[in-house]
Coordinates of N, CA and C in Angstrom, one line a residue:
X1 N 0.8 -1.2 0.0 CA 0.0 0.0 0.0 C 0.9 1.2 0.0
X2 N 0.6 2.2 -0.9 CA 1.4 3.4 -0.9 C 0.9 4.3 0.2
X3 N 1.9 4.8 1.0 CA 1.4 5.8 2.0 C 1.3 7.1 1.3
X4 N 0.6 8.0 2.0 CA 0.5 9.4 1.4 C 1.7 10.2 1.8
X5 N 2.6 10.2 0.9 CA 3.9 11.0 1.2 C 4.8 10.9 0.0
X6 N 6.0 11.2 0.1 CA 6.9 11.2 -1.0 C 6.9 9.9 -1.7
X7 N 7.0 9.9 -3.1 CA 6.9 8.7 -3.8 C 7.8 8.8 -5.1
X8 N 8.3 7.7 -5.5 CA 9.1 7.7 -6.7 C 8.2 7.8 -7.9
X9 N 8.7 8.5 -9.0 CA 7.9 8.7 -10.2 C 7.4 7.4 -10.8
X10 N 8.3 6.3 -10.8 CA 7.9 5.0 -11.4 C 6.8 4.4 -10.6
X11 N 6.8 4.6 -9.3 CA 5.8 4.0 -8.4 C 4.4 4.7 -8.6
X12 N 4.5 6.1 -8.8 CA 3.3 6.8 -9.1 C 2.6 6.3 -10.4
X13 N 3.4 6.1 -11.4 CA 2.9 5.6 -12.7 C 2.3 4.3 -12.5
X14 N 2.9 3.4 -11.8 CA 2.4 2.0 -11.6 C 1.1 2.1 -10.8
X15 N 1.0 2.9 -9.8 CA -0.3 2.9 -9.0 C -1.4 3.6 -9.9
X16 N -1.1 4.6 -10.7 CA -2.1 5.2 -11.5 C -2.6 4.2 -12.5
X17 N -1.7 3.3 -13.1 CA -2.2 2.3 -14.0 C -3.1 1.3 -13.3
X18 N -2.8 1.0 -12.0 CA -3.7 0.1 -11.3 C -5.1 0.7 -11.1
X19 N -5.1 2.1 -11.1 CA -6.4 2.8 -11.0 C -7.1 3.1 -12.3
X20 N -6.6 2.5 -13.4 CA -7.2 2.6 -14.7 C -6.6 3.6 -15.7
X21 N -5.6 4.3 -15.3 CA -5.0 5.3 -16.2 C -4.1 4.6 -17.2
X22 N -4.0 5.1 -18.4 CA -3.2 4.6 -19.5 C -2.1 5.6 -19.8
X23 N -0.9 5.0 -20.2 CA 0.2 5.9 -20.5 C 1.4 5.5 -19.6
X24 N 2.3 6.4 -19.5 CA 2.4 7.7 -20.0 C 2.7 7.9 -21.4
X25 N 2.2 9.0 -22.0 CA 2.4 9.3 -23.4 C 3.2 10.6 -23.4
X26 N 4.0 10.8 -24.5 CA 4.8 12.0 -24.7 C 3.9 13.1 -25.2
X27 N 4.2 14.3 -24.7 CA 3.4 15.4 -25.1 C 4.0 16.7 -24.5
X28 N 4.4 17.6 -25.4 CA 4.9 18.9 -24.9 C 6.1 18.8 -24.0
X29 N 6.0 19.5 -22.9 CA 7.1 19.5 -21.9 C 7.0 18.4 -20.9
X30 N 5.8 17.8 -20.7 CA 5.6 16.7 -19.8 C 4.8 15.5 -20.4
X31 N 5.1 14.4 -19.8 CA 4.3 13.2 -20.2 C 3.0 13.3 -19.6
X32 N 2.0 12.5 -20.1 CA 0.7 12.6 -19.5 C 0.1 11.2 -19.5
X33 N -0.9 11.0 -18.6 CA -1.7 9.7 -18.5 C -3.2 10.1 -18.7
X34 N -3.9 9.1 -19.2 CA -5.3 9.4 -19.6 C -6.2 8.3 -18.9
X35 N -7.4 8.7 -18.4 CA -8.4 7.8 -18.0 C -9.8 8.5 -18.3
X36 N -10.5 8.0 -19.3 CA -11.7 8.6 -19.7 C -11.5 10.0 -20.2
X37 N -12.1 11.0 -19.6 CA -12.0 12.4 -20.0 C -11.0 13.1 -19.1
X38 N -10.2 12.4 -18.2 CA -9.2 13.0 -17.4 C -7.8 12.8 -18.0
X39 N -7.2 14.0 -18.2 CA -5.8 14.0 -18.7 C -4.9 14.5 -17.6
X40 N -3.9 13.7 -17.2 CA -3.1 14.0 -16.0 C -1.7 14.2 -16.4
X41 N -1.1 15.3 -16.2 CA 0.3 15.5 -16.5 C 1.2 14.9 -15.4
X42 N 2.2 14.2 -15.8 CA 3.1 13.5 -14.9 C 4.4 14.3 -14.8
X43 N 4.9 14.5 -13.6 CA 6.2 15.3 -13.5 C 7.3 14.6 -14.2
X44 N 8.2 15.4 -14.7 CA 9.4 14.8 -15.4 C 10.3 14.1 -14.4
X45 N 11.1 13.1 -14.9 CA 12.0 12.4 -14.0 C 13.1 13.4 -13.5
X46 N 13.3 13.3 -12.2 CA 14.4 14.1 -11.5 C 15.1 13.2 -10.5
X47 N 16.1 13.8 -9.8 CA 16.8 13.1 -8.8 C 16.0 12.7 -7.6
X48 N 15.0 13.6 -7.3 CA 14.3 13.4 -6.0 C 12.9 12.8 -6.3
X49 N 12.3 12.3 -5.1 CA 11.0 11.8 -5.2 C 9.9 12.9 -5.4
X50 N 8.7 12.6 -5.7 CA 7.6 13.5 -5.8 C 7.2 13.8 -4.4
X51 N 7.1 15.0 -4.0 CA 6.8 15.4 -2.6 C 5.3 15.2 -2.3
X52 N 5.0 15.3 -1.0 CA 3.6 15.1 -0.6 C 2.6 16.2 -1.1
X53 N 3.1 17.4 -1.3 CA 2.2 18.5 -1.8 C 1.9 18.3 -3.2
X54 N 2.9 17.9 -4.0 CA 2.7 17.6 -5.5 C 1.8 16.4 -5.6
X55 N 2.0 15.4 -4.8 CA 1.2 14.2 -4.9 C -0.2 14.5 -4.6
X56 N -0.5 15.4 -3.6 CA -1.8 15.8 -3.3 C -2.5 16.5 -4.5
X57 N -1.8 17.4 -5.2 CA -2.4 18.0 -6.3 C -2.6 17.1 -7.5
X58 N -1.7 16.1 -7.7 CA -1.9 15.1 -8.7 C -3.1 14.3 -8.5
X59 N -3.3 13.8 -7.2 CA -4.5 13.0 -6.9 C -5.8 13.8 -7.0
X60 N -5.7 15.1 -6.7 CA -6.9 15.9 -6.8 C -7.3 16.0 -8.3
X61 N -6.3 16.3 -9.1 CA -6.6 16.4 -10.6 C -7.1 15.1 -11.1
X62 N -6.6 14.0 -10.6 CA -7.0 12.6 -11.1 C -8.3 12.2 -10.5
X63 N -8.9 13.0 -9.6 CA -10.1 12.6 -8.9 C -10.0 11.3 -8.1
X64 N -8.9 11.2 -7.4 CA -8.6 10.0 -6.6 C -8.6 10.5 -5.1
X65 N -9.4 9.9 -4.3 CA -9.4 10.2 -2.9 C -8.2 9.6 -2.2
X66 N -7.8 10.3 -1.1 CA -6.7 9.8 -0.3 C -6.9 8.4 0.2
X67 N -8.1 8.1 0.6 CA -8.5 6.8 1.2 C -8.3 5.7 0.1
X68 N -8.7 6.0 -1.1 CA -8.6 5.0 -2.2 C -7.1 4.8 -2.5
X69 N -6.3 5.9 -2.5 CA -4.9 5.8 -2.8 C -4.2 4.9 -1.8
X70 N -4.5 5.1 -0.5 CA -3.8 4.3 0.5 C -4.3 2.9 0.6
X71 N -5.4 2.5 0.0 CA -5.8 1.1 0.0 C -5.2 0.3 -1.2
X72 N -4.5 0.9 -2.1 CA -3.9 0.2 -3.2 C -2.9 -0.8 -2.6

């Protein structure tokens, strides 16, 4: 189960796929993932993990509740 906190980019993509998102696809400056009518930009790979604040914004845009995220 992923805890709600810093996460590696690869893990974020894996969990989003488990929740029905497809991708990531190349596009512009960032890759993105798609689920129905939701298009979600994915942060570019960097040295550091994705922080708690950015994860919160990503999950909000993806319409994923924290409880659902932590049950994966």
